[in-house]
XYZ file of N, CA and C in Angstrom:
693
model
N 9.889 31.134 -4.687
C 10.594 30.546 -3.945
C 12.250 30.822 -4.221
N 12.786 31.427 -3.558
C 14.157 31.981 -3.921
C 15.323 30.850 -4.030
N 16.425 31.508 -4.409
C 17.531 30.434 -4.863
C 17.865 29.801 -3.521
N 18.043 30.634 -2.290
C 18.502 30.061 -1.042
C 17.365 28.983 -0.660
N 16.010 29.395 -0.802
C 15.042 28.431 -0.110
C 15.435 26.937 -1.092
N 15.531 27.106 -2.292
C 15.370 25.924 -3.190
C 16.609 25.175 -2.470
N 17.720 25.566 -2.336
C 19.178 24.936 -2.025
C 18.948 24.407 -0.666
N 18.345 25.176 0.170
C 17.818 24.538 1.683
C 17.125 23.199 1.538
N 16.168 23.497 0.904
C 15.154 22.341 0.586
C 16.008 21.091 0.056
N 16.777 21.319 -1.067
C 17.268 20.221 -1.783
C 18.323 19.502 -0.842
N 18.944 20.066 -0.210
C 20.017 19.501 0.978
C 19.197 18.419 1.694
N 17.857 18.519 2.184
C 16.963 17.955 2.710
C 16.360 16.892 2.196
N 16.445 16.549 1.225
C 15.763 15.743 0.073
C 16.790 14.413 0.313
N 15.904 13.226 0.702
C 16.948 11.772 0.696
C 17.885 11.448 -0.541
N 17.269 11.962 -1.641
C 17.549 11.764 -3.050
C 19.003 12.088 -3.303
N 19.315 13.654 -2.547
C 20.363 14.141 -2.721
C 21.501 14.085 -1.701
N 21.196 13.279 -0.621
C 21.800 13.443 0.466
C 23.229 13.093 0.215
N 23.744 12.291 -0.772
C 25.047 11.937 -0.735
C 25.941 12.938 -1.925
N 25.272 13.939 -2.245
C 25.747 14.689 -3.487
C 26.721 15.739 -2.646
N 27.784 16.127 -3.499
C 28.757 17.141 -2.720
C 27.990 18.370 -3.129
N 28.451 19.336 -2.221
C 28.089 20.853 -2.626
C 28.145 21.377 -4.121
N 29.243 20.921 -4.789
C 29.183 21.226 -6.129
C 28.543 20.748 -7.165
N 27.827 19.097 -6.655
C 26.887 18.525 -7.553
C 25.589 18.941 -7.100
N 25.311 19.455 -5.925
C 23.836 19.916 -5.671
C 23.497 21.254 -6.039
N 24.711 22.026 -6.332
C 24.723 23.296 -7.051
C 23.973 23.226 -8.501
N 24.939 22.317 -9.138
C 24.511 21.809 -10.550
C 22.907 21.383 -10.677
N 22.339 20.752 -9.677
C 20.989 20.381 -9.590
C 19.878 21.459 -9.463
N 20.505 22.537 -8.359
C 19.810 23.653 -7.887
C 19.756 24.621 -9.339
N 20.452 24.597 -9.989
C 20.563 25.395 -11.383
C 19.321 25.011 -12.513
N 18.728 23.660 -12.397
C 17.592 23.234 -12.973
C 16.558 23.134 -12.846
N 16.147 23.595 -11.213
C 15.215 23.408 -10.459
C 14.240 24.560 -10.815
N 12.939 24.293 -10.638
C 11.950 25.060 -10.915
C 10.824 25.121 -10.014
N 10.666 26.576 -9.354
C 9.516 26.511 -8.131
C 8.225 26.601 -9.027
N 7.181 25.781 -8.428
C 5.896 25.763 -8.804
C 4.751 25.550 -7.636
N 3.600 26.408 -8.191
C 2.594 26.365 -7.105
C 1.301 25.806 -7.503
N 0.643 24.818 -7.004
C -0.543 24.290 -7.481
C -1.631 24.504 -6.473
N -2.725 25.053 -7.008
C -3.863 25.505 -6.006
C -4.747 24.311 -5.666
N -5.473 24.086 -4.840
C -6.224 22.998 -4.253
C -7.276 22.488 -5.233
N -7.126 20.907 -5.582
C -7.920 20.429 -6.601
C -7.220 20.470 -8.115
N -6.110 21.050 -8.064
C -5.509 21.227 -9.586
C -4.655 20.147 -9.724
N -4.581 19.566 -11.145
C -3.592 18.767 -11.539
C -2.307 18.932 -11.725
N -1.550 17.998 -11.237
C -0.054 18.364 -11.527
C 0.456 17.526 -12.875
N 0.066 16.486 -13.124
C -0.089 15.895 -14.379
C -1.100 14.650 -14.501
N -1.167 13.916 -15.548
C -2.150 13.065 -15.926
C -1.582 11.765 -16.440
N -2.142 10.730 -15.736
C -1.881 9.239 -15.995
C -1.538 9.006 -17.647
N -0.600 8.725 -18.177
C -0.257 8.477 -19.478
C 0.370 9.429 -20.527
N 0.605 10.777 -19.521
C 0.989 11.912 -20.530
C 2.624 11.763 -20.497
N 3.279 12.328 -21.031
C 4.654 12.328 -21.240
C 5.396 13.058 -19.944
N 6.252 11.937 -19.508
C 6.998 12.519 -18.318
C 7.946 13.833 -18.669
N 7.382 14.966 -18.042
C 8.310 16.067 -18.275
C 9.208 16.283 -17.104
N 8.802 16.241 -15.976
C 9.420 16.464 -14.984
C 9.212 15.852 -13.703
N 10.024 15.684 -12.831
C 9.658 15.137 -11.382
C 9.679 15.975 -10.645
N 8.867 15.939 -9.559
C 8.473 17.107 -8.448
C 8.889 16.464 -7.054
N 9.051 17.418 -6.396
C 9.208 17.159 -4.698
C 8.406 18.466 -4.016
N 7.784 17.872 -3.185
C 6.802 18.405 -2.513
C 7.509 19.837 -1.480
N 7.518 20.848 -1.410
C 8.107 21.908 -0.363
C 6.856 22.222 0.632
N 5.570 22.269 0.397
C 4.630 22.473 1.150
C 3.408 21.820 0.549
N 2.356 21.197 1.279
C 1.228 20.871 0.769
C 1.219 19.066 0.816
N 0.134 18.778 0.061
C -0.308 17.234 0.000
C -0.853 17.220 -1.210
N -0.214 15.885 -1.727
C -0.490 15.509 -3.145
C -1.363 14.042 -3.054
N -2.252 13.925 -3.830
C -2.543 12.311 -4.097
C -2.445 11.842 -5.504
N -1.756 10.435 -5.498
C -1.613 10.166 -6.780
C -2.785 8.817 -7.076
N -3.171 8.739 -8.091
C -4.198 7.845 -8.497
C -4.390 7.582 -9.870
N -4.732 6.124 -10.325
C -4.940 5.651 -11.422
C -6.687 5.402 -11.829
N -6.909 5.145 -13.058
C -8.143 5.107 -13.304
C -8.289 3.921 -14.256
N -9.387 3.097 -13.662
C -9.807 2.035 -14.530
C -10.709 2.026 -15.669
N -11.104 1.102 -16.366
C -11.859 1.374 -17.486
C -13.383 1.962 -17.493
N -13.499 1.510 -15.963
C -15.038 2.041 -15.878
C -14.893 3.609 -15.092
N -13.588 4.130 -14.886
C -13.826 5.543 -14.538
C -13.421 5.412 -13.193
N -13.107 4.592 -12.572
C -13.130 4.404 -10.801
C -11.637 4.633 -10.761
N -11.449 5.535 -9.463
C -10.099 6.098 -9.161
C -9.393 5.042 -8.192
N -8.242 4.433 -8.295
C -7.543 3.476 -7.543
C -6.530 4.505 -6.886
N -6.631 5.140 -5.768
C -5.443 5.941 -5.087
C -4.359 5.078 -4.874
N -3.413 5.566 -5.195
C -1.730 5.018 -4.953
C -1.191 5.490 -4.003
N -1.356 6.569 -3.678
C -0.030 7.365 -2.511
C -0.909 8.687 -2.150
N -0.783 8.820 -0.870
C -0.716 10.455 -0.454
C 0.587 10.762 -0.145
N 1.091 11.951 -0.445
C 2.386 12.468 -0.453
C 2.342 13.601 0.143
N 3.437 13.848 1.203
C 3.443 15.149 1.809
C 4.884 15.977 1.639
N 5.143 16.687 2.555
C 6.456 17.821 2.191
C 7.658 16.843 2.429
N 8.446 17.142 1.408
C 9.773 16.419 1.304
C 9.598 15.119 0.448
N 8.380 14.748 -0.088
C 8.394 13.714 -0.943
C 8.515 13.789 -2.217
N 9.067 12.984 -3.176
C 9.264 12.771 -4.520
C 8.404 12.148 -5.295
N 7.904 12.308 -6.238
C 6.871 11.915 -7.304
C 7.138 12.190 -8.695
N 6.752 11.275 -9.771
C 6.551 9.804 -9.449
C 7.989 9.276 -9.008
N 7.421 8.121 -8.310
C 8.637 7.164 -7.527
C 9.577 6.697 -8.799
N 9.126 6.602 -9.774
C 9.748 6.014 -10.991
C 10.955 6.988 -11.332
N 10.892 8.260 -10.913
C 11.926 9.183 -11.145
C 12.538 9.372 -12.473
N 13.579 9.600 -12.594
C 14.400 10.204 -13.474
C 14.800 8.896 -14.650
N 14.678 7.758 -14.136
C 15.473 6.375 -14.686
C 14.730 5.612 -15.459
N 13.549 6.061 -16.068
C 12.946 5.606 -17.141
C 12.249 6.370 -18.222
N 12.070 6.180 -19.269
C 11.270 6.880 -20.479
C 9.954 7.166 -20.188
N 9.520 6.129 -19.430
C 7.764 5.789 -19.464
C 6.984 6.929 -19.251
N 5.908 7.009 -19.601
C 4.967 7.870 -19.091
C 4.693 8.047 -18.152
N 4.162 9.107 -17.340
C 3.619 9.552 -15.763
C 2.676 8.035 -15.437
N 2.664 7.226 -14.512
C 1.915 6.063 -14.097
C 0.778 6.135 -13.755
N 0.315 7.623 -13.089
C -0.524 8.026 -12.405
C -1.132 9.214 -12.508
N -2.099 9.873 -12.174
C -2.335 11.169 -12.130
C -2.158 11.792 -10.752
N -1.518 12.886 -10.824
C -1.337 13.567 -9.460
C -2.272 14.915 -9.266
N -2.745 15.014 -8.045
C -3.603 16.161 -7.945
C -3.263 16.716 -6.507
N -3.219 17.982 -6.223
C -3.152 18.961 -5.192
C -4.436 18.658 -4.368
N -4.114 18.139 -2.894
C -5.161 18.034 -2.130
C -5.549 19.264 -1.585
N -4.514 20.144 -1.175
C -4.416 21.722 -0.672
C -3.449 22.360 -1.316
N -3.394 23.593 -1.585
C -2.504 24.321 -1.906
C -0.934 23.964 -1.761
N -0.446 23.737 -2.970
C 0.847 23.037 -2.662
C 1.923 23.957 -3.247
N 3.031 23.891 -2.816
C 4.300 24.589 -3.403
C 5.381 23.140 -3.734
N 5.717 23.186 -4.915
C 6.635 22.328 -5.650
C 7.736 22.525 -6.028
N 8.971 21.834 -6.135
C 9.856 22.014 -6.860
C 9.731 20.876 -8.156
N 10.034 21.353 -9.244
C 10.181 20.416 -10.535
C 11.699 20.626 -11.042
N 11.755 19.377 -11.249
C 13.241 19.117 -12.191
C 12.762 18.555 -13.561
N 13.335 19.182 -14.560
C 12.764 18.774 -15.954
C 13.453 17.687 -16.109
N 13.123 16.558 -16.857
C 13.499 15.170 -16.992
C 14.701 15.197 -18.124
N 14.713 15.923 -19.196
C 15.793 16.025 -20.041
C 16.863 17.014 -19.579
N 16.681 18.115 -19.104
C 17.703 18.590 -18.096
C 18.716 17.857 -17.273
N 17.769 17.131 -16.470
C 18.404 16.263 -15.458
C 19.174 15.038 -16.021
N 18.778 14.657 -17.225
C 19.321 13.601 -18.093
C 20.866 14.035 -18.514
N 20.629 15.379 -19.112
C 21.947 15.963 -19.401
C 22.860 16.211 -18.587
N 22.512 16.271 -17.160
C 23.162 16.787 -16.177
C 24.051 15.506 -15.596
N 23.290 14.280 -15.652
C 23.880 13.034 -15.236
C 24.680 12.474 -16.383
N 24.670 12.942 -17.636
C 25.527 12.284 -18.480
C 26.696 13.096 -18.339
N 26.985 14.616 -18.050
C 27.931 15.565 -18.089
C 28.540 15.099 -16.422
N 27.888 14.766 -15.671
C 28.396 14.500 -14.108
C 27.984 13.055 -13.591
N 28.598 11.828 -13.984
C 27.971 10.467 -14.046
C 27.943 10.069 -12.188
N 28.808 10.894 -11.748
C 28.807 10.829 -10.224
C 27.588 10.845 -9.515
N 26.609 12.031 -9.904
C 25.319 12.321 -9.602
C 24.316 11.140 -9.800
N 24.483 10.426 -11.083
C 23.756 9.266 -11.497
C 23.897 7.811 -10.454
N 25.089 7.705 -10.334
C 25.525 6.713 -9.244
C 24.799 6.776 -7.916
N 25.201 8.115 -7.515
C 24.731 8.106 -6.067
C 23.286 8.176 -5.883
N 22.504 8.643 -6.847
C 20.904 8.569 -6.791
C 20.522 7.127 -7.211
N 20.931 6.383 -8.158
C 20.540 5.085 -8.267
C 20.507 4.334 -6.971
N 21.576 4.328 -6.183
C 21.742 3.806 -4.888
C 20.875 4.010 -3.897
N 20.223 5.319 -4.003
C 19.096 5.631 -3.130
C 17.793 5.394 -3.494
N 17.755 5.328 -4.754
C 16.358 4.623 -5.552
C 16.348 3.351 -5.573
N 17.718 2.434 -5.411
C 17.376 1.185 -5.043
C 16.661 0.677 -3.671
N 17.299 1.535 -2.700
C 16.664 1.280 -1.333
C 15.236 1.558 -1.347
N 14.832 2.630 -1.832
C 13.414 3.224 -2.267
C 12.520 2.015 -2.759
N 13.029 1.400 -3.723
C 12.293 0.394 -4.366
C 12.109 -0.827 -3.253
N 12.983 -1.330 -2.666
C 13.061 -2.070 -1.500
C 11.891 -1.997 -0.451
N 11.921 -0.650 0.012
C 10.885 -0.179 1.013
C 9.583 -0.319 0.478
N 9.412 -0.130 -0.848
C 8.055 -0.087 -1.369
C 7.477 -1.442 -1.363
N 8.517 -2.439 -1.701
C 8.142 -3.633 -1.952
C 7.902 -4.595 -0.666
N 8.625 -4.083 0.436
C 8.242 -4.418 1.495
C 6.838 -4.099 2.073
N 6.418 -2.849 2.072
C 5.509 -2.402 2.240
C 4.097 -3.139 1.628
N 4.467 -3.462 0.129
C 3.385 -4.093 -0.713
C 2.986 -5.439 -0.146
N 4.483 -6.126 0.274
C 4.304 -7.473 0.620
C 3.402 -7.510 2.229
N 3.543 -6.883 2.834
C 2.634 -6.589 4.355
C 1.283 -6.426 3.982
N 0.960 -5.438 3.178
C -0.442 -5.079 2.897
C -1.313 -6.522 2.151
N -0.354 -6.980 1.163
C -0.963 -8.130 0.285
C -1.466 -9.351 1.209
N -0.631 -9.420 2.325
C -0.885 -10.626 3.138
C -1.911 -10.495 4.461
N -2.621 -9.317 4.327
C -3.567 -9.037 5.459
C -5.036 -9.055 4.805
N -6.000 -9.130 6.050
C -7.077 -9.130 5.337
C -7.511 -7.841 5.512
N -8.991 -7.161 5.451
C -9.268 -5.909 4.894
C -9.350 -5.157 6.553
N -9.601 -5.770 7.488
C -9.408 -5.024 8.843
C -7.890 -4.347 9.033
N -6.977 -5.413 8.976
C -5.811 -5.179 9.049
C -5.034 -4.067 8.274
N -5.554 -4.341 6.978
C -4.874 -3.461 5.705
C -5.705 -1.728 6.168
N -6.955 -1.550 6.727
C -7.567 -0.243 7.177
C -6.453 0.197 8.310
N -6.342 -0.967 9.290
C -5.338 -0.564 10.283
C -4.006 -0.155 10.082
N -3.302 -0.744 9.081
C -2.011 -0.511 8.744
C -1.965 0.906 7.917
N -3.141 1.135 6.992
C -3.177 2.297 6.598
C -3.056 3.612 7.355
N -4.318 3.196 8.397
C -4.086 4.570 9.130
C -3.065 4.577 9.839
N -2.347 3.813 10.492
C -0.947 4.176 10.973
C 0.059 4.517 10.140
N 0.057 4.144 8.838
C 0.797 4.585 7.731
C 0.566 6.139 7.589
N -0.771 6.650 7.485
C -1.359 7.978 7.311
C -0.698 8.772 8.614
N -0.880 8.203 10.051
C -0.413 8.634 11.226
C 1.072 9.137 11.262
N 1.707 7.991 10.602
C 3.648 8.273 10.796
C 3.903 9.466 9.742
N 3.127 9.369 8.454
C 3.412 10.374 7.422
C 2.824 11.863 7.657
N 1.880 11.751 7.959
C 1.038 13.138 8.054
C 0.608 13.571 9.337
N 0.589 12.888 10.521
C 0.012 13.010 11.808
C 0.743 14.062 12.558
N -0.466 14.774 13.284
C 0.299 15.678 14.258
C -0.108 15.199 15.722
N 0.521 15.309 16.649
C 0.660 15.064 17.712
C 0.059 16.186 18.627
N -0.818 15.817 19.574
C -1.399 16.827 20.575
C -1.847 15.775 21.889
N -0.606 15.931 22.420
C -0.835 14.837 23.893
C -0.497 13.602 23.160
N -1.606 12.744 23.681
C -1.620 11.285 23.228
C -2.639 10.922 22.177
N -2.864 12.156 21.440
C -4.044 11.832 20.262
C -3.055 12.344 19.267
N -3.376 11.760 17.876
C -2.768 11.916 16.800
C -3.740 12.572 15.786
N -3.707 13.582 14.963
C -4.498 14.109 14.316
C -4.049 13.978 12.608
N -4.812 13.518 11.976
C -4.458 13.562 10.534
C -5.361 14.358 9.570
N -4.869 15.509 9.338
C -5.542 16.501 8.234
C -5.402 16.147 6.967
N -6.690 15.254 6.407
C -6.667 14.950 5.149
C -8.072 14.613 4.866
N -8.423 15.853 3.743
C -9.703 15.687 3.477
C -9.897 14.456 2.321
N -10.151 13.369 2.826
C -10.724 11.921 2.171
C -11.682 11.623 2.170
N -12.559 11.407 1.233
C -13.913 10.444 1.382
C -13.749 9.148 1.733
N -14.909 8.593 2.106
C -14.800 7.037 2.421
C -14.612 6.341 1.365
N -14.870 6.820 -0.053
C -14.745 6.102 -1.099
C -13.088 6.151 -1.636
N -12.573 7.313 -1.389
C -11.148 7.387 -1.276
C -10.360 6.539 -0.860
N -10.827 6.294 0.524
C -10.204 5.615 1.452
C -10.437 4.289 1.346
N -11.623 3.881 0.674
C -11.719 2.229 0.140
C -10.698 2.058 -0.953
N -10.804 2.806 -2.111
C -9.845 2.706 -3.002
C -8.459 2.586 -2.816
N -7.921 3.061 -1.678
C -6.432 3.425 -1.213
C -6.103 1.991 -0.828
N -7.008 0.871 -0.345
C -6.680 -0.144 -0.133
C -7.559 -1.499 -0.619
N -7.921 -1.153 -1.769
C -8.714 -2.218 -2.421
C -10.071 -2.794 -1.675
N -10.835 -1.883 -1.376
C -12.202 -2.768 -0.679
C -13.199 -1.613 -1.022
N -14.179 -1.978 -0.418
C -15.680 -1.007 -0.847
C -15.766 0.016 0.185
N -17.057 0.943 -0.332
C -16.910 2.032 0.847
C -17.727 1.488 2.088
N -18.597 0.655 1.558
C -19.563 0.028 2.747
C -18.500 -0.623 3.746
N -17.736 -1.452 3.245
C -16.594 -2.071 4.580
C -15.826 -0.763 5.249
N -15.485 0.103 4.608
C -14.867 1.104 5.131
C -15.562 1.854 6.296
N -17.093 2.396 5.713
C -17.899 2.796 6.731
C -18.093 1.947 7.980
N -18.254 0.662 7.681
C -18.547 -0.200 8.979
C -17.175 -0.097 9.924
N -16.205 -0.338 9.293
C -15.038 -0.642 10.090
C -14.666 0.672 10.814
N -14.805 2.061 10.125
C -14.516 3.272 10.880
C -15.673 3.455 11.898
N -16.835 3.369 11.823
C -17.819 3.126 12.682
C -17.590 2.436 13.602
N -16.800 0.846 13.758
C -16.455 0.086 14.813
C -15.298 0.796 15.436
N -14.342 1.097 14.947
C -13.434 1.807 15.434
C -13.666 3.065 16.412
N -14.641 3.792 15.855
C -15.178 5.085 16.621
C -16.002 4.499 17.856
N -16.742 3.748 17.905
C -17.562 3.103 18.871
C -16.628 2.448 19.860
N -15.274 2.137 19.459
C -14.618 1.605 20.523
C -13.276 2.517 20.982
N -13.860 3.956 20.579
C -12.923 4.956 21.237
C -11.623 5.048 20.469
N -11.456 4.447 19.417
C -10.045 4.677 18.756
C -9.947 5.715 18.199
N -10.871 6.152 17.280
C -10.988 7.200 16.290
C -11.901 8.156 16.204
N -12.017 9.427 15.956
C -12.916 10.334 15.457
C -12.768 10.615 14.058
N -13.923 10.628 13.091
C -13.698 10.797 11.823
C -14.638 11.889 11.244
N -13.971 12.666 10.743
C -15.077 13.730 9.773
C -14.524 14.106 8.504
N -15.178 14.607 7.972
C -14.787 14.891 6.192
C -13.430 15.540 5.781
N -13.096 16.106 7.043
C -11.494 16.721 6.817
C -10.250 16.279 7.747
N -10.688 15.481 8.534
C -9.587 14.687 9.348
C -9.909 13.404 10.148
N -8.903 12.792 10.439
C -9.249 11.733 11.482
C -8.357 11.732 12.422
N -9.043 11.695 13.529
C -8.117 11.842 15.029
C -8.158 10.620 15.572
N -6.703 10.097 15.659
C -6.728 8.435 16.226
C -6.518 8.861 17.594
N -7.810 8.419 18.771
C -7.515 8.740 19.985
C -6.607 8.137 20.783
N -6.417 6.765 20.372
C -5.535 6.120 21.208
C -4.705 5.313 20.381
N -3.619 5.577 19.725
C -2.750 5.065 18.787
C -1.967 3.716 19.280
N -1.696 3.582 20.481
C -1.262 2.262 20.992
C -2.240 1.176 21.043
N -3.693 1.591 21.291
C -4.680 0.519 21.111
C -4.944 -0.014 19.588
N -4.763 1.141 18.753
C -4.553 0.987 17.328
C -3.741 -0.162 16.841
N -2.533 0.122 17.489
C -1.303 -1.016 16.828
C -1.667 -2.030 17.581
N -2.152 -2.285 18.743
C -2.519 -3.505 19.216
C -3.629 -4.459 18.164
N -4.444 -3.567 17.903
C -5.333 -4.143 17.090
C -5.086 -4.584 15.603
N -3.848 -4.111 15.263
C -3.120 -4.378 13.992
C -2.633 -5.591 14.257
N -1.907 -5.660 15.169
C -1.206 -6.991 15.643
C -1.228 -8.013 15.959
N -2.966 -7.925 16.257
C -3.688 -9.441 16.813
C -3.729 -10.161 15.527
N -3.467 -11.385 15.634
C -3.844 -12.357 14.542
C -5.203 -13.014 14.574
């Protein structure tokens, strides 16, 4: 990715929206273009946080591993997203493992270089902390909604979230191109694979969804929303 492409991309990143051209140019100077092939690891949980990443093209999943070796998926991230969400503002290690689901082009900003930049240009730090505060509130609201729902509603909310983040419209249907196993789906919302099998089969019989190993097709988005909103 050349300098002009990096500049164009960074201007579209919400975290940098409030930066003046001169401030953004300082960020561009320390930004590195990286490529991660499918199934490769961007970083591992607990390792030293060396850089913060932004997705130019591709799809990334982040997950934590429990003491039994089971994955708990934290998030699926698409073009334009930043990770880890903890970003530049604490010294803690990476909170989860990040893996490329498909071939992915990322931009990396080394943490130490960015810290030096914020020290030399405090206005950048102030503007970015405001944006991060809004992001934290958004994540907290999503967590509160999910934690108050039963499993069926968590599945429906997760499907609608994927549709919003990754969906490709074709007429009235929405296709989510995401190679995700039922176990990964279950891990994402804190339930069992058997429960996911049962619910996805139920939604398929109701002509709401079509599911295979590489994608989910929402046949009737409005009906799916109505199911979620039913008490």
